[in-house]
Amino acid sequence: MEKIIVIGNGMVGYKFCEKLRAKADKNKFEITVFGEEPHAAYDRVHLSEYFTNPSVSHLEMAPRSWYEENDINLISGEMINAIDRNNKTVTSHKGTQLPYDKLILATGSSAFVPPIKGVEKEGVFVYRTIEDLDAIIEYSKKTKKAAVMGGGLLGLEAAKAMMDLKQETHVIEFAPRLMPRQLDNAGSDALLTKMQELGIKLHLNKNTRNIAGEGQMTGMEFADDSNLDVEMLVISAGIKPRDELATQCGLAVGQRGGIVVNDLLQTDDTDIFAIGECALHKNFIYGLVAPGYEMADVVVNQLIGGEEKSFKSYDMSTKLKLIGVDVASFGNALCENEDHKPIVFEDKHTGIYKRINISEDGKRLLGGILVGEAEAYNMLLQVTLNGMALPPNPEDLILGSRGGEETKMELPDSAQVCSCENVTKGDICQAVIDNELEDIEQVKTCTKAGTGCGACNPIVKDIFNEQLAKMGKTVKNVICEHFDYSRQEILDIIKIKKIQDYNQLLNDHGTGDGCETCRPLVASLLASTWNEMILDKGKDSLQDTNDKYLANIQKGGSYSVVPRIPGGEITPDKLIVIGQVAKKYDLYTKVTGGQRIDLFGAQIHQLPDIWEELINAGFESGHAYGKSLRTVKSCVGSTWCRYGLHDSVSFSIEVEERYRGLRSPHKLKGGVSGCRRECAEAQSKDFGIIATEEGWNLYVCGNGGSNPQHAQLLAGDIDSETCLKYIDRFLMFYIKTAEPLNRTATWLNKLDGGLDYLIDVVVNDSLGIAADLEKEMEFMVDTYKCEWKEVVNNPELRKRFTHFVNTEIPDPTMKFEDMRGQKKPVEWGA
Amino acid sequence: MTEVTAEYKTVKSEEVKVWHKAASVDAFPTDGGAAIEYKGLQVAIFNFSRRGEWYASQNLCPHKKQMILSRGMLGSEGQEPKVACPFHKKTFSLKTGVNLNGSECDLATYPVKVEEGYVYVGFSQ
Ligand code: SRM
Ligand SMILES: Cc1cc2nc3c(=O)[nH]c(=O)nc-3n(C[C@H](O)[C@H](O)[C@H](O)COP(=O)(O)OP(=O)(O)OC[C@H]3O[C@@H](n4cnc5c(N)ncnc54)[C@H](O)[C@@H]3O)c2cc1C
Ligand code: SF4
Ligand code: FES
């Protein structure tokens, strides 16, 4: 057996072992791996996740048992400090000596620490290993202000981590811009603004001269005589290849570090290879994992005597993972020394900057930069790497097409889609065909695509769907593994077969035992079809927690109570009752963004008592917990306002009471304004009504939330009766056809024919279903009951509201503290 | 009452020393769960009536350390019975306690038996 020793159990060292075992007969090679770190190889790329989930096993490339199962002798916690090339042995710092036939150096890099006075002080850290992170986390417990030295990719990641550790965070960068190797000035400016919005303080053009403090650091001093008080510093100023072993045994190393290798990754000694971040190829150190994996592949290929394959220079495109701002740069991003024509899109308002570099002849994409929005990254990267011909209007690539067909480019089979695992489009398509893959998870397991940094996941999914479509398999929007139907199909089944029970539906039309996706979805469909009490026997287990307890769950496990206050109108007497109830049960009160009052911090057993008091005072459920109507916001309107055209308050109350309790694919909100000054913000609602001289304008499909969208005019100058009629039809049509959890805006965006079609259906009754829709809505309106009233009056249902079933005590772990004279839950554990 | 994950340890059926009489069967909603307290521990007991099975696990969700799993939703992934946490929908196998859609720590699980209308949970002490 040939003896292989791998020095370094990092990402690349691990990948080498994995590939060698996968490709060669087990009995051909005896593998020993030395790792200096105490842990088995872990995913350094996702190291920052350790701050939010400090679990080593989560990061491990493979559990220790994997090494055993694969007959790999893993020796962790031992550093090799000598190689004897004459006798072909290595020796560890503990004195272990072992012979080798072939030696693989996969020693990676360490963080580069610039020679600044004071770097040895307590409170100065680097950011490379789990130990580093443990030390940072520990130290941060007693500090409030931290700085990161280096505004590159890693530095920004470290800055995000400092934010997560609740530090006031500063980033110090020597260059005049952020991510100087990936971004131009305008790109850096856009990123800068975004980072400042996140609360990170940035200092550019800063040359650190000294780290101040006695023993412990207390601040930083810069060459321009300014200084900064910080208690902790994380240095992220670049990497230093670990080539000390190579030097010790006389192998060539580069002037600025790195073990010199040829295209076959051989060092000067043909029995010794170097791969990963320690290898200097054509005078270049690759600080990314994908080229390291490719190097491992090239070496494995030689060892098993495969077809000749050499290492070629590698693309360095990157996308920032963590910071909450999309940043990507690909191909030749800066084009500093290449003739090119840039196309630039900049929106200072939203902080989006995009630049693509087109070749002089206008035929090819050379590279580019995306800040603020990087959805197009995968596609642009593929166009660049594959030298694909550009569309006639290349600006569409970053602007999206304005009118007309969408710009979509067909990738060649050879396009490398996942660079971490080197998977091409062809590999994915072939795997789908050969193994008859039917879901995206299988594709990932089978091809490994998307299992590295994960950046390619969206494109992998697209390719998978396209391939299925090509094979004539329909890509269906089935709701989950338990039902092979779309939401609309299930609704049809429920109606046609008159199904009233989830288990019956699952037995007859599904498989398995359901899940958190299909249960609440079916519950909502049953409710919007039969309008029965949602907590009736058998239905309660289908409801999301909020629906199950008719209240919204909050941090710590307490609930909020939101009584309906239609149109935002409330009498002083009712206000007093809310105050009294809040006081009696010690609830935090806040006026919501929906013109009503939210009472927070009720314990589960208190809910029925609280509601009993509210109901006795004439309140009813506000359905803040349900996918159902929330509020119909109003302005004060013509009764008081000098501009008011009609009585918007009365109308909003009428509308709110009409649709209260109506279950739908997502929540519903309305608004009524008394004139076009629009104080009720009706145009941001699912349906918005604005008074005109002649009557009302009805707008539909508006949305606040993360993707705000204005509502659009469905019908103008209509009377109140027509207005309600149209809303009846509109809402029922939406309820019947929308996918789960699609607000009306999203639904309209996907609706074939868009607004014109909707107007046709609702106003012109083009499908001839208007009368049915109205009838169905009438049934809902007539059968409405306040759910809380039913619970309060039903001792069986009331019994459900306890924390324990074997003792009366409430949950003793629930804790509150004081803030501005009211209570708040203690922050939850990480 | 303990919110320390480490204090919840899986009890295998052969390790049971005490069968704690938790509550009568009808205290547990069909296809749902309820919590009990036992010597400072909070345990969620699940009545998976659709499958005719009972399960028990720690009530503490390892994700944000919330005492909540008894209010979670039951379901299955392939053959595996599971519960979804109400807060962020992390799902855990009811058989092994393993987090199925992420890398949270495993839940401790406990044996359950039903005798003469009462539900019992097995503890090792
Ligand atoms: C209480 C309140 C904030 C406040 O203190 O003012 C609030 C609180 C929550 N909102 Fe909201 N939203 C509140 C007004 C709004 C508004 C403003 C409005 O309604 O005029 C919006 C933007 C308008 C819109 O919806 O188009 C709003 C957009 C959202 C969204 C984003 C929806 C979207 O389409 O993108 C969510 C997430 C979701 O529903 O999936 C959300 C979800 C939530 C949840 C339910 C999050 C959760 O699951 O726990 C919060 C529940 C807190 C609770 O337990 O009560 N909340 N939320 C407001 C309650 C209004 C009410 O009286 O019912
Ligand atoms: C926070 C962070 C985020 C990153 N994000 C990305 C990213 O998004 N995308 C990307 O492509 N790359 C990223 N990287 C870089 C990526 O992690 C490295 O390129 C990759 O880990 C290199 O793998 P390697 O095996 O060559 O080196 P390493 O992973 O450093 O492994 C080398 C191992 O060898 C050990 N070793 C060294 N000398 C000896 C010795 N003499 N004896 C025994 N053991 C020894 C070391 O202790 C170490 O464990 C990131 C790095 C960090 C730190
Ligand atoms: S904006 Fe976010 S944090 Fe604020 S209430 Fe709405 S969901 Fe909660
Ligand atoms: S607390 Fe359970 S999933 Fe977040």
PDB file of N, CA and C and ligand atoms in Angstrom, chain A residues 7-13 34-37 44-45 47-48 78-80 106-109 127-128 154 157 242 244-245 275-278 286-290 321, ligand 2:
ATOM      1  N   ILE A   7      -0.626  16.825   5.546  1.00  0.00           N
ATOM      2  CA  ILE A   7      -0.373  17.738   6.677  1.00  0.00           C
ATOM      3  C   ILE A   7      -1.379  18.885   6.573  1.00  0.00           C
ATOM      4  N   GLY A   8      -2.234  18.961   7.562  1.00  0.00           N
ATOM      5  CA  GLY A   8      -3.280  20.001   7.554  1.00  0.00           C
ATOM      6  C   GLY A   8      -4.629  19.353   7.328  1.00  0.00           C
ATOM      7  N   ASN A   9      -5.491  19.471   8.325  1.00  0.00           N
ATOM      8  CA  ASN A   9      -6.843  18.925   8.205  1.00  0.00           C
ATOM      9  C   ASN A   9      -7.815  20.112   8.140  1.00  0.00           C
ATOM     10  N   GLY A  10      -7.614  20.931   7.127  1.00  0.00           N
ATOM     11  CA  GLY A  10      -8.528  22.047   6.883  1.00  0.00           C
ATOM     12  C   GLY A  10      -9.500  21.636   5.795  1.00  0.00           C
ATOM     13  N   MET A  11     -10.105  22.630   5.172  1.00  0.00           N
ATOM     14  CA  MET A  11     -11.134  22.317   4.174  1.00  0.00           C
ATOM     15  C   MET A  11     -10.554  21.552   2.988  1.00  0.00           C
ATOM     16  N   VAL A  12      -9.385  21.996   2.538  1.00  0.00           N
ATOM     17  CA  VAL A  12      -8.816  21.386   1.338  1.00  0.00           C
ATOM     18  C   VAL A  12      -8.215  20.016   1.661  1.00  0.00           C
ATOM     19  N   GLY A  13      -7.536  19.924   2.821  1.00  0.00           N
ATOM     20  CA  GLY A  13      -6.990  18.636   3.242  1.00  0.00           C
ATOM     21  C   GLY A  13      -8.103  17.599   3.338  1.00  0.00           C
ATOM     22  N   PHE A  34      -2.561  14.758   9.581  1.00  0.00           N
ATOM     23  CA  PHE A  34      -2.224  15.494  10.794  1.00  0.00           C
ATOM     24  C   PHE A  34      -2.931  16.840  10.782  1.00  0.00           C
ATOM     25  N   GLY A  35      -3.595  17.160  11.869  1.00  0.00           N
ATOM     26  CA  GLY A  35      -4.226  18.478  11.985  1.00  0.00           C
ATOM     27  C   GLY A  35      -3.773  19.130  13.270  1.00  0.00           C
ATOM     28  N   GLU A  36      -3.341  20.345  13.163  1.00  0.00           N
ATOM     29  CA  GLU A  36      -2.849  21.043  14.349  1.00  0.00           C
ATOM     30  C   GLU A  36      -4.003  21.462  15.257  1.00  0.00           C
ATOM     31  N   GLU A  37      -5.132  21.789  14.657  1.00  0.00           N
ATOM     32  CA  GLU A  37      -6.278  22.220  15.469  1.00  0.00           C
ATOM     33  C   GLU A  37      -6.896  21.013  16.178  1.00  0.00           C
ATOM     34  N   ARG A  44     -14.691  26.493   7.231  1.00  0.00           N
ATOM     35  CA  ARG A  44     -14.221  27.825   7.596  1.00  0.00           C
ATOM     36  C   ARG A  44     -15.044  28.911   6.870  1.00  0.00           C
ATOM     37  N   VAL A  45     -15.500  28.584   5.682  1.00  0.00           N
ATOM     38  CA  VAL A  45     -16.261  29.562   4.899  1.00  0.00           C
ATOM     39  C   VAL A  45     -17.488  30.046   5.678  1.00  0.00           C
ATOM     40  N   LEU A  47     -17.692  30.025   8.932  1.00  0.00           N
ATOM     41  CA  LEU A  47     -17.244  30.198  10.317  1.00  0.00           C
ATOM     42  C   LEU A  47     -18.094  31.220  11.073  1.00  0.00           C
ATOM     43  N   SER A  48     -18.490  32.282  10.394  1.00  0.00           N
ATOM     44  CA  SER A  48     -19.210  33.355  11.099  1.00  0.00           C
ATOM     45  C   SER A  48     -20.547  32.885  11.655  1.00  0.00           C
ATOM     46  N   GLU A  78      -2.018  17.710  16.658  1.00  0.00           N
ATOM     47  CA  GLU A  78      -0.562  17.519  16.532  1.00  0.00           C
ATOM     48  C   GLU A  78      -0.050  18.293  15.336  1.00  0.00           C
ATOM     49  N   MET A  79       0.959  19.106  15.583  1.00  0.00           N
ATOM     50  CA  MET A  79       1.529  19.910  14.506  1.00  0.00           C
ATOM     51  C   MET A  79       2.801  19.240  14.005  1.00  0.00           C
ATOM     52  N   ILE A  80       2.911  19.111  12.694  1.00  0.00           N
ATOM     53  CA  ILE A  80       4.164  18.584  12.137  1.00  0.00           C
ATOM     54  C   ILE A  80       5.185  19.712  12.150  1.00  0.00           C
ATOM     55  N   ALA A 106      -1.170  20.643   3.021  1.00  0.00           N
ATOM     56  CA  ALA A 106      -2.425  21.407   2.927  1.00  0.00           C
ATOM     57  C   ALA A 106      -2.532  22.242   4.185  1.00  0.00           C
ATOM     58  N   THR A 107      -1.502  23.050   4.386  1.00  0.00           N
ATOM     59  CA  THR A 107      -1.374  23.757   5.663  1.00  0.00           C
ATOM     60  C   THR A 107      -2.114  25.093   5.691  1.00  0.00           C
ATOM     61  N   GLY A 108      -2.697  25.486   4.572  1.00  0.00           N
ATOM     62  CA  GLY A 108      -3.543  26.682   4.585  1.00  0.00           C
ATOM     63  C   GLY A 108      -2.778  27.967   4.863  1.00  0.00           C
ATOM     64  N   SER A 109      -3.459  28.907   5.472  1.00  0.00           N
ATOM     65  CA  SER A 109      -2.809  30.172   5.834  1.00  0.00           C
ATOM     66  C   SER A 109      -3.151  30.502   7.259  1.00  0.00           C
ATOM     67  N   TYR A 127      -9.076  36.390  13.065  1.00  0.00           N
ATOM     68  CA  TYR A 127     -10.383  35.804  12.773  1.00  0.00           C
ATOM     69  C   TYR A 127     -10.180  34.666  11.790  1.00  0.00           C
ATOM     70  N   ARG A 128      -9.861  33.496  12.312  1.00  0.00           N
ATOM     71  CA  ARG A 128      -9.507  32.421  11.384  1.00  0.00           C
ATOM     72  C   ARG A 128     -10.004  31.062  11.853  1.00  0.00           C
ATOM     73  N   LEU A 154     -13.531  39.702   4.276  1.00  0.00           N
ATOM     74  CA  LEU A 154     -13.528  39.080   5.586  1.00  0.00           C
ATOM     75  C   LEU A 154     -13.746  40.081   6.699  1.00  0.00           C
ATOM     76  N   GLU A 157     -17.306  40.792   7.105  1.00  0.00           N
ATOM     77  CA  GLU A 157     -17.952  39.673   7.776  1.00  0.00           C
ATOM     78  C   GLU A 157     -17.685  39.740   9.279  1.00  0.00           C
ATOM     79  N   ARG A 242       0.976  29.379   5.118  1.00  0.00           N
ATOM     80  CA  ARG A 242       1.819  28.683   6.091  1.00  0.00           C
ATOM     81  C   ARG A 242       2.839  27.830   5.350  1.00  0.00           C
ATOM     82  N   GLU A 244       6.108  27.509   6.520  1.00  0.00           N
ATOM     83  CA  GLU A 244       7.294  27.324   7.357  1.00  0.00           C
ATOM     84  C   GLU A 244       7.901  25.923   7.234  1.00  0.00           C
ATOM     85  N   LEU A 245       7.039  24.914   7.042  1.00  0.00           N
ATOM     86  CA  LEU A 245       7.554  23.542   6.893  1.00  0.00           C
ATOM     87  C   LEU A 245       8.346  23.413   5.601  1.00  0.00           C
ATOM     88  N   ILE A 275      -1.334  22.005  -1.776  1.00  0.00           N
ATOM     89  CA  ILE A 275      -2.658  22.367  -2.283  1.00  0.00           C
ATOM     90  C   ILE A 275      -3.345  23.336  -1.330  1.00  0.00           C
ATOM     91  N   GLY A 276      -4.271  24.099  -1.846  1.00  0.00           N
ATOM     92  CA  GLY A 276      -5.063  24.998  -1.010  1.00  0.00           C
ATOM     93  C   GLY A 276      -4.383  26.338  -0.812  1.00  0.00           C
ATOM     94  N   GLU A 277      -4.665  26.937   0.296  1.00  0.00           N
ATOM     95  CA  GLU A 277      -4.234  28.306   0.530  1.00  0.00           C
ATOM     96  C   GLU A 277      -2.753  28.453   0.826  1.00  0.00           C
ATOM     97  N   CYS A 278      -2.010  27.325   0.933  1.00  0.00           N
ATOM     98  CA  CYS A 278      -0.572  27.457   1.169  1.00  0.00           C
ATOM     99  C   CYS A 278       0.193  27.409  -0.150  1.00  0.00           C
ATOM    100  N   TYR A 286      -4.474  31.551  -3.895  1.00  0.00           N
ATOM    101  CA  TYR A 286      -5.927  31.609  -3.991  1.00  0.00           C
ATOM    102  C   TYR A 286      -6.531  31.585  -2.592  1.00  0.00           C
ATOM    103  N   GLY A 287      -7.135  32.675  -2.187  1.00  0.00           N
ATOM    104  CA  GLY A 287      -7.713  32.741  -0.839  1.00  0.00           C
ATOM    105  C   GLY A 287      -9.155  32.280  -0.801  1.00  0.00           C
ATOM    106  N   LEU A 288      -9.519  31.381  -1.691  1.00  0.00           N
ATOM    107  CA  LEU A 288     -10.896  30.878  -1.743  1.00  0.00           C
ATOM    108  C   LEU A 288     -10.870  29.357  -1.739  1.00  0.00           C
ATOM    109  N   VAL A 289     -11.991  28.794  -1.376  1.00  0.00           N
ATOM    110  CA  VAL A 289     -11.988  27.355  -1.189  1.00  0.00           C
ATOM    111  C   VAL A 289     -12.135  26.597  -2.521  1.00  0.00           C
ATOM    112  N   ALA A 290     -12.871  27.161  -3.466  1.00  0.00           N
ATOM    113  CA  ALA A 290     -13.130  26.418  -4.698  1.00  0.00           C
ATOM    114  C   ALA A 290     -11.852  26.044  -5.458  1.00  0.00           C
ATOM    115  N   LYS A 321     -21.531  37.008   1.910  1.00  0.00           N
ATOM    116  CA  LYS A 321     -22.585  36.135   2.393  1.00  0.00           C
ATOM    117  C   LYS A 321     -23.518  36.761   3.415  1.00  0.00           C
TER     118      LYS A 321
HETATM  119  C1  LIG C   2     -14.172  33.876   8.246  1.00  0.00           C
HETATM  120  C2  LIG C   2     -13.769  33.341   6.914  1.00  0.00           C
HETATM  121  C3  LIG C   2     -14.679  33.410   5.844  1.00  0.00           C
HETATM  122  C4  LIG C   2     -14.328  32.903   4.585  1.00  0.00           C
HETATM  123  N1  LIG C   2     -15.259  32.984   3.584  1.00  0.00           N
HETATM  124  C5  LIG C   2     -14.951  32.422   2.382  1.00  0.00           C
HETATM  125  C6  LIG C   2     -15.925  32.404   1.313  1.00  0.00           C
HETATM  126  O1  LIG C   2     -17.042  32.934   1.441  1.00  0.00           O
HETATM  127  N2  LIG C   2     -15.607  31.794   0.146  1.00  0.00           N
HETATM  128  C7  LIG C   2     -14.375  31.185  -0.029  1.00  0.00           C
HETATM  129  O2  LIG C   2     -14.156  30.599  -1.094  1.00  0.00           O
HETATM  130  N3  LIG C   2     -13.453  31.215   0.948  1.00  0.00           N
HETATM  131  C8  LIG C   2     -13.701  31.815   2.146  1.00  0.00           C
HETATM  132  N4  LIG C   2     -12.730  31.818   3.144  1.00  0.00           N
HETATM  133  C9  LIG C   2     -11.411  31.231   2.850  1.00  0.00           C
HETATM  134  C10 LIG C   2     -11.438  29.710   3.014  1.00  0.00           C
HETATM  135  O3  LIG C   2     -11.856  29.379   4.309  1.00  0.00           O
HETATM  136  C11 LIG C   2     -10.060  29.164   2.755  1.00  0.00           C
HETATM  137  O4  LIG C   2      -9.737  29.447   1.418  1.00  0.00           O
HETATM  138  C12 LIG C   2      -9.984  27.666   2.978  1.00  0.00           C
HETATM  139  O5  LIG C   2     -10.292  27.347   4.304  1.00  0.00           O
HETATM  140  C13 LIG C   2      -8.594  27.151   2.623  1.00  0.00           C
HETATM  141  O6  LIG C   2      -8.500  25.789   2.961  1.00  0.00           O
HETATM  142  P1  LIG C   2      -7.122  25.115   3.330  1.00  0.00           P
HETATM  143  O7  LIG C   2      -7.438  23.723   3.677  1.00  0.00           O
HETATM  144  O8  LIG C   2      -6.148  25.414   2.274  1.00  0.00           O
HETATM  145  O9  LIG C   2      -6.639  25.888   4.617  1.00  0.00           O
HETATM  146  P2  LIG C   2      -7.231  25.871   6.097  1.00  0.00           P
HETATM  147  O10 LIG C   2      -8.689  25.714   6.067  1.00  0.00           O
HETATM  148  O11 LIG C   2      -6.629  27.046   6.770  1.00  0.00           O
HETATM  149  O12 LIG C   2      -6.648  24.564   6.728  1.00  0.00           O
HETATM  150  C14 LIG C   2      -5.278  24.349   7.030  1.00  0.00           C
HETATM  151  C15 LIG C   2      -5.172  23.517   8.265  1.00  0.00           C
HETATM  152  O13 LIG C   2      -3.876  23.032   8.392  1.00  0.00           O
HETATM  153  C16 LIG C   2      -3.450  23.127   9.729  1.00  0.00           C
HETATM  154  N5  LIG C   2      -1.998  23.154   9.750  1.00  0.00           N
HETATM  155  C17 LIG C   2      -1.185  24.145   9.291  1.00  0.00           C
HETATM  156  N6  LIG C   2       0.107  23.803   9.479  1.00  0.00           N
HETATM  157  C18 LIG C   2       0.117  22.588  10.065  1.00  0.00           C
HETATM  158  C19 LIG C   2       1.158  21.706  10.519  1.00  0.00           C
HETATM  159  N7  LIG C   2       2.417  22.024  10.399  1.00  0.00           N
HETATM  160  N8  LIG C   2       0.808  20.538  11.083  1.00  0.00           N
HETATM  161  C20 LIG C   2      -0.500  20.196  11.220  1.00  0.00           C
HETATM  162  N9  LIG C   2      -1.510  20.981  10.804  1.00  0.00           N
HETATM  163  C21 LIG C   2      -1.192  22.166  10.241  1.00  0.00           C
HETATM  164  C22 LIG C   2      -4.100  24.375  10.201  1.00  0.00           C
HETATM  165  O14 LIG C   2      -4.202  24.406  11.618  1.00  0.00           O
HETATM  166  C23 LIG C   2      -5.457  24.295   9.525  1.00  0.00           C
HETATM  167  O15 LIG C   2      -6.391  23.613  10.312  1.00  0.00           O
HETATM  168  C24 LIG C   2     -13.050  32.323   4.385  1.00  0.00           C
HETATM  169  C25 LIG C   2     -12.141  32.283   5.460  1.00  0.00           C
HETATM  170  C26 LIG C   2     -12.479  32.780   6.702  1.00  0.00           C
HETATM  171  C27 LIG C   2     -11.480  32.727   7.824  1.00  0.00           C
END
